[in-house]
PDB file of C-alpha atoms in Angstrom:
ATOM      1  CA  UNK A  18     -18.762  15.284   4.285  1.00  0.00           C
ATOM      2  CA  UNK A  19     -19.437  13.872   0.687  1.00  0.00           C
ATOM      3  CA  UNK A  20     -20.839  10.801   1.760  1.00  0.00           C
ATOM      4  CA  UNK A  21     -23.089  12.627   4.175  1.00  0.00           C
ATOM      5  CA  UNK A  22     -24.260  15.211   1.006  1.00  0.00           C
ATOM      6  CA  UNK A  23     -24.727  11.678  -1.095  1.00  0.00           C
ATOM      7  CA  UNK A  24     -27.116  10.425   1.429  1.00  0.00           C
ATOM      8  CA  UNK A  25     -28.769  13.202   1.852  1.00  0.00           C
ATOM      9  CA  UNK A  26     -29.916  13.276  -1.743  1.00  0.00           C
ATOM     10  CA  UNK A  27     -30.230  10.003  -2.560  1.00  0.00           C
ATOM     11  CA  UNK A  28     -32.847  10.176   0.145  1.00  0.00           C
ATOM     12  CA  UNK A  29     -34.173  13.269  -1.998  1.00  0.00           C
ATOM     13  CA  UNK A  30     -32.963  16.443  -0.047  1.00  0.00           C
ATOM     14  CA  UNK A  31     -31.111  18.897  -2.409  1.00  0.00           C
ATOM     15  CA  UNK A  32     -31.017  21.814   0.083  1.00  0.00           C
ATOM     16  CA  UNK A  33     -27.096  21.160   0.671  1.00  0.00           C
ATOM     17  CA  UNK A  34     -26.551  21.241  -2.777  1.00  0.00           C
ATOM     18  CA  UNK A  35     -28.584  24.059  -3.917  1.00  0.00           C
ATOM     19  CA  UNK A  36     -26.421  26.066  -1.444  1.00  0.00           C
ATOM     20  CA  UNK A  37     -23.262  25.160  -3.235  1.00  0.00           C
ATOM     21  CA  UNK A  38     -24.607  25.507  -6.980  1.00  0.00           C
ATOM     22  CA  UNK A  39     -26.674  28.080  -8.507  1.00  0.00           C
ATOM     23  CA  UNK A  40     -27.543  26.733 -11.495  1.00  0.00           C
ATOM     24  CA  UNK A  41     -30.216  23.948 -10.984  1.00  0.00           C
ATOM     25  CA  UNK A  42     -29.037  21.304 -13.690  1.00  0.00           C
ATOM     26  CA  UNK A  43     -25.336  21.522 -12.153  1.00  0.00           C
ATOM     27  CA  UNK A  44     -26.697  20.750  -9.083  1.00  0.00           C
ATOM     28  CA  UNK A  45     -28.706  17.549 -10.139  1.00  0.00           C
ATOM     29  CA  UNK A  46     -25.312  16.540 -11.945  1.00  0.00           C
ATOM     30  CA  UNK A  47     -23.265  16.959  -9.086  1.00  0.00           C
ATOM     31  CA  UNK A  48     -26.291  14.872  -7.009  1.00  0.00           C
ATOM     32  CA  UNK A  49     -26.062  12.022  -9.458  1.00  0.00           C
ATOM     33  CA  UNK A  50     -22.189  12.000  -9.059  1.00  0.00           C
ATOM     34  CA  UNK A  51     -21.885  11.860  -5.169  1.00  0.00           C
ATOM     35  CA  UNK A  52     -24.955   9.213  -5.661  1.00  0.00           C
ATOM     36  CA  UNK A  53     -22.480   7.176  -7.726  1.00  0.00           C
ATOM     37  CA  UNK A  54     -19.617   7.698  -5.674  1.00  0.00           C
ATOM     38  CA  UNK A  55     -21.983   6.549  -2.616  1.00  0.00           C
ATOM     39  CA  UNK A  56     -23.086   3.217  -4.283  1.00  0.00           C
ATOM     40  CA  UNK A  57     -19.582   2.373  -4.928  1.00  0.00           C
ATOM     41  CA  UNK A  58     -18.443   3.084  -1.449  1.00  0.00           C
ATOM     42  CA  UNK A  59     -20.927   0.594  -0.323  1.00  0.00           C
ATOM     43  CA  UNK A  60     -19.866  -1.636  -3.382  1.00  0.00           C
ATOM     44  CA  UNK A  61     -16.287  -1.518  -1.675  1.00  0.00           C
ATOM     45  CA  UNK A  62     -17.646  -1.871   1.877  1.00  0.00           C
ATOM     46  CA  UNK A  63     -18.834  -4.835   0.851  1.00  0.00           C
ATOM     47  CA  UNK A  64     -16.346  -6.397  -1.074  1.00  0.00           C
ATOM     48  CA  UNK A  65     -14.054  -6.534   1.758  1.00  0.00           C
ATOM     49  CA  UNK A  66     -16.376  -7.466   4.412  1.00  0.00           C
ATOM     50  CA  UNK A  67     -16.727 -10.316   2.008  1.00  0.00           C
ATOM     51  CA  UNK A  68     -12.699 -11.066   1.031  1.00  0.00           C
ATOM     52  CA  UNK A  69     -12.267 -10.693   5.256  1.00  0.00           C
ATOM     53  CA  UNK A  70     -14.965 -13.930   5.766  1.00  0.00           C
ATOM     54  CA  UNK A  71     -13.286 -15.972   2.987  1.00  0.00           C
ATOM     55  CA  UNK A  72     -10.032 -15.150   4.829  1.00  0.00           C
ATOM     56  CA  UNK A  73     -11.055 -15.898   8.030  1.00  0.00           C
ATOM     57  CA  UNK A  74     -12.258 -19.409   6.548  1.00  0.00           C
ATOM     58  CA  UNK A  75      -9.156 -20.094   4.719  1.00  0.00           C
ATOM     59  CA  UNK A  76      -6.737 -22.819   6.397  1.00  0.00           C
ATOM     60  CA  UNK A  77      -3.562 -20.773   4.137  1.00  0.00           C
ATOM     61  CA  UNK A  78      -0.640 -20.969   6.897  1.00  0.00           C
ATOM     62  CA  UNK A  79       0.409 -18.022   5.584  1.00  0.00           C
ATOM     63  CA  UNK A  80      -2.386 -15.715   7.324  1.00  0.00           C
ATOM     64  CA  UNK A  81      -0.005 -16.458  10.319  1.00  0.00           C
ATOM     65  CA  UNK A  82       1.824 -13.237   9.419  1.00  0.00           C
ATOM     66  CA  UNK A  83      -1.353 -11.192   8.829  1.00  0.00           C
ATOM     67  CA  UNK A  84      -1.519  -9.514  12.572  1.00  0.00           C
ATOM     68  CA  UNK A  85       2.279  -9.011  12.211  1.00  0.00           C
ATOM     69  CA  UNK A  86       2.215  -6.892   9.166  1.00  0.00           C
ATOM     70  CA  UNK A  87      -0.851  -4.996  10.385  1.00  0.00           C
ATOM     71  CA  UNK A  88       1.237  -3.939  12.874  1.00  0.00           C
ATOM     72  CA  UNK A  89       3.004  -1.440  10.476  1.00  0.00           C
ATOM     73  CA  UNK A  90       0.365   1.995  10.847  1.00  0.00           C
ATOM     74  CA  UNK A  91      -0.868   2.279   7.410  1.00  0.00           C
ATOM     75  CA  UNK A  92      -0.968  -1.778   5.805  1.00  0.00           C
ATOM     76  CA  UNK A  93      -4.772  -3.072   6.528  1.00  0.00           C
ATOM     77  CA  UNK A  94      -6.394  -6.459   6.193  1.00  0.00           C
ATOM     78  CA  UNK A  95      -6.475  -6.252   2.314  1.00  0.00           C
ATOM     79  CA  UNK A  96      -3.174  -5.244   1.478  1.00  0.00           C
ATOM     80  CA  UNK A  97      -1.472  -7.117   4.328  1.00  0.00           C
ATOM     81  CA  UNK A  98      -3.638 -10.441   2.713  1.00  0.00           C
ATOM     82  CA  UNK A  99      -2.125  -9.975  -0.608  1.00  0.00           C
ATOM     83  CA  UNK A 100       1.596  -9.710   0.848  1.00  0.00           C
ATOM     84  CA  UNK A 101       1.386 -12.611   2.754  1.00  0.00           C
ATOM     85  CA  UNK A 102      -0.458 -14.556  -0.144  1.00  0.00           C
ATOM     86  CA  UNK A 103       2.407 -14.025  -2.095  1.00  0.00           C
ATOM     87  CA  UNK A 104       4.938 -14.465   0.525  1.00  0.00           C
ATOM     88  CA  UNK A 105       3.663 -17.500   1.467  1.00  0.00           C
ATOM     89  CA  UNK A 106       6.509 -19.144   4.003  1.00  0.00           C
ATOM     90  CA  UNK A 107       8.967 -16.510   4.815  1.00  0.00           C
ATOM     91  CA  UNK A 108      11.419 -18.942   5.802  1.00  0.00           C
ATOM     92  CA  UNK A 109      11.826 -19.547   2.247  1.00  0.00           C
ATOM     93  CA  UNK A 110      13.870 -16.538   1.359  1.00  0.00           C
ATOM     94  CA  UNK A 111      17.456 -17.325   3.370  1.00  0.00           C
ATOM     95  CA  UNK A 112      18.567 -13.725   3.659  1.00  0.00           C
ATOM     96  CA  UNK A 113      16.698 -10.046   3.581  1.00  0.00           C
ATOM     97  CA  UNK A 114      18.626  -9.478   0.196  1.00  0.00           C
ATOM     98  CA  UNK A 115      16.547 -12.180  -1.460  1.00  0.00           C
ATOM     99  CA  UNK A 116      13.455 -11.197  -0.016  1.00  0.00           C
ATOM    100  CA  UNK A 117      13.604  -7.652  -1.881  1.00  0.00           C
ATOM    101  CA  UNK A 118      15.276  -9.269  -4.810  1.00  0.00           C
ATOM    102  CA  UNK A 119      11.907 -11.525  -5.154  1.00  0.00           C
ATOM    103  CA  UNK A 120       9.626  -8.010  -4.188  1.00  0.00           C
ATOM    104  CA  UNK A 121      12.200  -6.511  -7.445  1.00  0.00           C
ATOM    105  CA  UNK A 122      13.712  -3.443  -4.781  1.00  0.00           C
ATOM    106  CA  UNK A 123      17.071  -4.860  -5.878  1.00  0.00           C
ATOM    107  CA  UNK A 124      18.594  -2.167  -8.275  1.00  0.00           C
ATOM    108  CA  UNK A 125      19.002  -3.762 -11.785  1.00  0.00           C
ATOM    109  CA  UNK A 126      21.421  -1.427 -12.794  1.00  0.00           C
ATOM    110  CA  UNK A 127      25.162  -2.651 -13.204  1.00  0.00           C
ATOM    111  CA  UNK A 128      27.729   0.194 -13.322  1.00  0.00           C
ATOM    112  CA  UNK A 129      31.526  -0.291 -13.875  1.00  0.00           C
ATOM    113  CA  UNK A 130      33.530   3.120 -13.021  1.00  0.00           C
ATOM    114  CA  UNK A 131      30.619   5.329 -13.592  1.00  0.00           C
ATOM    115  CA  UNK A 132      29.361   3.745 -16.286  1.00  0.00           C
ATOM    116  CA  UNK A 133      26.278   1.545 -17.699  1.00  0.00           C
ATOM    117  CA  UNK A 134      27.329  -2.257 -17.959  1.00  0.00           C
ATOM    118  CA  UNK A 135      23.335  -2.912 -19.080  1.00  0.00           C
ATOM    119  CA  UNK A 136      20.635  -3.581 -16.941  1.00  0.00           C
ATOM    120  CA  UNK A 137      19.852  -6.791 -14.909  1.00  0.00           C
ATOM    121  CA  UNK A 138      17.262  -9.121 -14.249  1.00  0.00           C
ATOM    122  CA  UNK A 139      14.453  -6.791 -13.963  1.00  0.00           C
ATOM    123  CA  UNK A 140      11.761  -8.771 -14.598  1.00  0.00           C
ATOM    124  CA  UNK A 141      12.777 -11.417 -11.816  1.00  0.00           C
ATOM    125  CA  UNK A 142      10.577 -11.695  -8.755  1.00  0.00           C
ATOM    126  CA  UNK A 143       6.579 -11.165  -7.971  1.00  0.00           C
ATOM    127  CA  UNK A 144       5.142  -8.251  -9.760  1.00  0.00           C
ATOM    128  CA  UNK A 145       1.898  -8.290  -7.599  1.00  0.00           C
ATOM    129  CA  UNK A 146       4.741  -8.440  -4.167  1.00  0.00           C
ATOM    130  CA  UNK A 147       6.192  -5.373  -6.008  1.00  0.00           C
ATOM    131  CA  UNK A 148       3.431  -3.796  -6.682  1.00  0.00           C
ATOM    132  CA  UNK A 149       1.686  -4.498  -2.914  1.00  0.00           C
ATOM    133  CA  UNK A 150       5.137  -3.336  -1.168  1.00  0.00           C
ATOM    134  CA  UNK A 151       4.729   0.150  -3.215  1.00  0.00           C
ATOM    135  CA  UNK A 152       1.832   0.238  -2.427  1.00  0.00           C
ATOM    136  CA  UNK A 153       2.508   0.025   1.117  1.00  0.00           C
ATOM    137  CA  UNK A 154       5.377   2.322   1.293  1.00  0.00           C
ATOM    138  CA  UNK A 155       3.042   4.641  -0.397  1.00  0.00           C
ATOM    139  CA  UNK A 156       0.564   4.250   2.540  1.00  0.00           C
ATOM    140  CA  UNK A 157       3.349   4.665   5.450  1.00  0.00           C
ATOM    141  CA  UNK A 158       4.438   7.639   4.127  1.00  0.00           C
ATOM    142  CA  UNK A 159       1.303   9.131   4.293  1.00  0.00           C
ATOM    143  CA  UNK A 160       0.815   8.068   7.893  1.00  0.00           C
ATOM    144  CA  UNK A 161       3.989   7.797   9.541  1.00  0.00           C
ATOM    145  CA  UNK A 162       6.061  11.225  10.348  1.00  0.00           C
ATOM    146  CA  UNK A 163       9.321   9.452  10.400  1.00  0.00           C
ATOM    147  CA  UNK A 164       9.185   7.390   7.152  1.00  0.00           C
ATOM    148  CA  UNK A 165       7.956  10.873   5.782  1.00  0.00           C
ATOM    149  CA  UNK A 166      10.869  12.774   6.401  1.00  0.00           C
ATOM    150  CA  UNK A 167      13.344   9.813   5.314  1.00  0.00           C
ATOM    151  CA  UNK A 168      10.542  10.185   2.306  1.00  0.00           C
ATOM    152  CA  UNK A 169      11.719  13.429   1.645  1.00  0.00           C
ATOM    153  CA  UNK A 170      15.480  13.039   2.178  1.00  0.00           C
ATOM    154  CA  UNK A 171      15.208  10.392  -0.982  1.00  0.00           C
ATOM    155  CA  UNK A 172      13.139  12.656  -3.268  1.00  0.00           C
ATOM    156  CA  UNK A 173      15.585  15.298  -2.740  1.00  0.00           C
ATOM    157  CA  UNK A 174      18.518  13.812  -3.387  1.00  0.00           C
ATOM    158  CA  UNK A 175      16.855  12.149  -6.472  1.00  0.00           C
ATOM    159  CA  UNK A 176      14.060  14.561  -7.585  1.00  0.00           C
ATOM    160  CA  UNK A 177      11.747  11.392  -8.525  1.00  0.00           C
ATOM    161  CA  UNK A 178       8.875  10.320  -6.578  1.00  0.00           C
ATOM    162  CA  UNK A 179       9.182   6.722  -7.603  1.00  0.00           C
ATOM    163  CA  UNK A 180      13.006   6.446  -6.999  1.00  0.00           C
ATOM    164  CA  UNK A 181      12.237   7.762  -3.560  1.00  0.00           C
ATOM    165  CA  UNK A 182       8.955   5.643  -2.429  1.00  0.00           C
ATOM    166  CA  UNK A 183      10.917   2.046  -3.857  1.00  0.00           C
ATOM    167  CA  UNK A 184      14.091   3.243  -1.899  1.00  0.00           C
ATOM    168  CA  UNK A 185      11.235   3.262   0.726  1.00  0.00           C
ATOM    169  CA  UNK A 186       9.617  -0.048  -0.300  1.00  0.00           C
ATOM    170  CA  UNK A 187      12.844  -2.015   0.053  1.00  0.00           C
ATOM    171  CA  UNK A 188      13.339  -0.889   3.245  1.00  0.00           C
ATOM    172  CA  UNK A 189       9.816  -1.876   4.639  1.00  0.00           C
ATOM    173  CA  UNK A 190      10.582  -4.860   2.545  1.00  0.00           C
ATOM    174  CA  UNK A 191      14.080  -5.737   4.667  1.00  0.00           C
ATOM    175  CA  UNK A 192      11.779  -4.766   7.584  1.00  0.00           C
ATOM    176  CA  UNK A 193       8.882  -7.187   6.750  1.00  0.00           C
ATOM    177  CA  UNK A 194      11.620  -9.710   6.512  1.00  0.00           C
ATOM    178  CA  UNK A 195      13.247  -9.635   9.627  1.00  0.00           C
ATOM    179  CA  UNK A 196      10.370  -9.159  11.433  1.00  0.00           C
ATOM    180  CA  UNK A 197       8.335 -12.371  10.185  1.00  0.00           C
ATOM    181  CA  UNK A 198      11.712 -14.017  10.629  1.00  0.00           C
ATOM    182  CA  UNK A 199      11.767 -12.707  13.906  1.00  0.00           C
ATOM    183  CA  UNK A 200       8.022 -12.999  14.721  1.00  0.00           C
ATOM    184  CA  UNK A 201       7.696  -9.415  16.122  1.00  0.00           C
ATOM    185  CA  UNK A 202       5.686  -6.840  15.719  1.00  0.00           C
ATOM    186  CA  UNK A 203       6.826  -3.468  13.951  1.00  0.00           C
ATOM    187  CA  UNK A 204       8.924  -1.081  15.562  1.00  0.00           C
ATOM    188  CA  UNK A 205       8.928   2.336  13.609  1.00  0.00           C
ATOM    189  CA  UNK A 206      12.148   3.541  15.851  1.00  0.00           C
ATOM    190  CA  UNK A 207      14.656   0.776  15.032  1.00  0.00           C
ATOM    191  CA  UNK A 208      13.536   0.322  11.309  1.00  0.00           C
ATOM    192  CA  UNK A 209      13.735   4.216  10.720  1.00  0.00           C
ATOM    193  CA  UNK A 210      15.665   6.607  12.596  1.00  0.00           C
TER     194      UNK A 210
END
């Protein structure tokens, strides 16, 4: 609907606007705001249409794992590039345990009968794996019913929206693993019930 209203006055008709806003100079500051969000739509557009030809020319083995992680309903060609960028060779990580120790799922907390014994390694592993696999888990939420609801399980039991979506992340990191290991596709009902 925006993007329709930004074409529609970059190409000089205001009548949609003028029907929203009264006042004449909001509506030619609203117009100059959905022109700007229109040019950088197209900016984006064609950014990836550009990072999707150098990645169809790259020899990388790891774009092997590309249709695998696309897949998963809600991780597209530029996300699922930068995981398997940084992933690299799969085979590389010996168990699913070091695979979201190198994402940094792993808790870095060490308790001892209740109590603090400090904090671990937390800095250990790829920060731009970390930050991609949030990222993701972020994205399946929104678009898969039955990570949702686990989703919602997690935030309730601990009341913080980034406690929940990593507890989610590390999943759909042990996920990722064993299905690259595995060289399957994703399957929502056996890696969430």
């Amino acid at each position: 609907h925006l993007d329709r209203m930004a074409k529609k006055f970059c190409e000089g008709d205001m009548t949609e606007l003028t029907g929203i806003f009264r006042d004449e100079n909001t509506c030619l500051k609203a117009g100059h705001y959905l022109m700007a969000m229109h040019h950088l739509s197209c900016q984006i557009l064609q950014l990836e249409e550009q990072i999707q030809a150098q990645e169809a020319r790259s020899t990388l083995t790891c774009h092997r794992y590309l249709p695998r992680l696309m897949s998963m309903k809600g991780c597209g060609f530029i996300l699922g590039s930068i995981i398997v960028t940084e992933i690299v060779d799969i085979h590389r990580f010996r168990t699913e345990r070091n695979f979201v120790s190198y994402c940094r799922l792993s808790p870095a907390i060490r308790l001892s009968n209740e109590k603090s014994k400090g904090d671990g390694n937390r800095k250990n592993g790829n920060a731009y794996l970390s930050w991609a696999m949030t990222e993701l888990a972020n994205l399946m939420v929104r678009h898969n019913p039955s990570i949702k609801k686990k989703y919602d399980r997690q935030l309730k039991k601990s009341r913080l929206h980034a406690k929940a979506i990593r507890s989610i992340a590390a999943q759909l990191a042990r996920c990722i693993w064993h299905m690259l290991m595995k060289d399957e596709d994703f399957q929502i009902d056996l890696a969430f019930k």
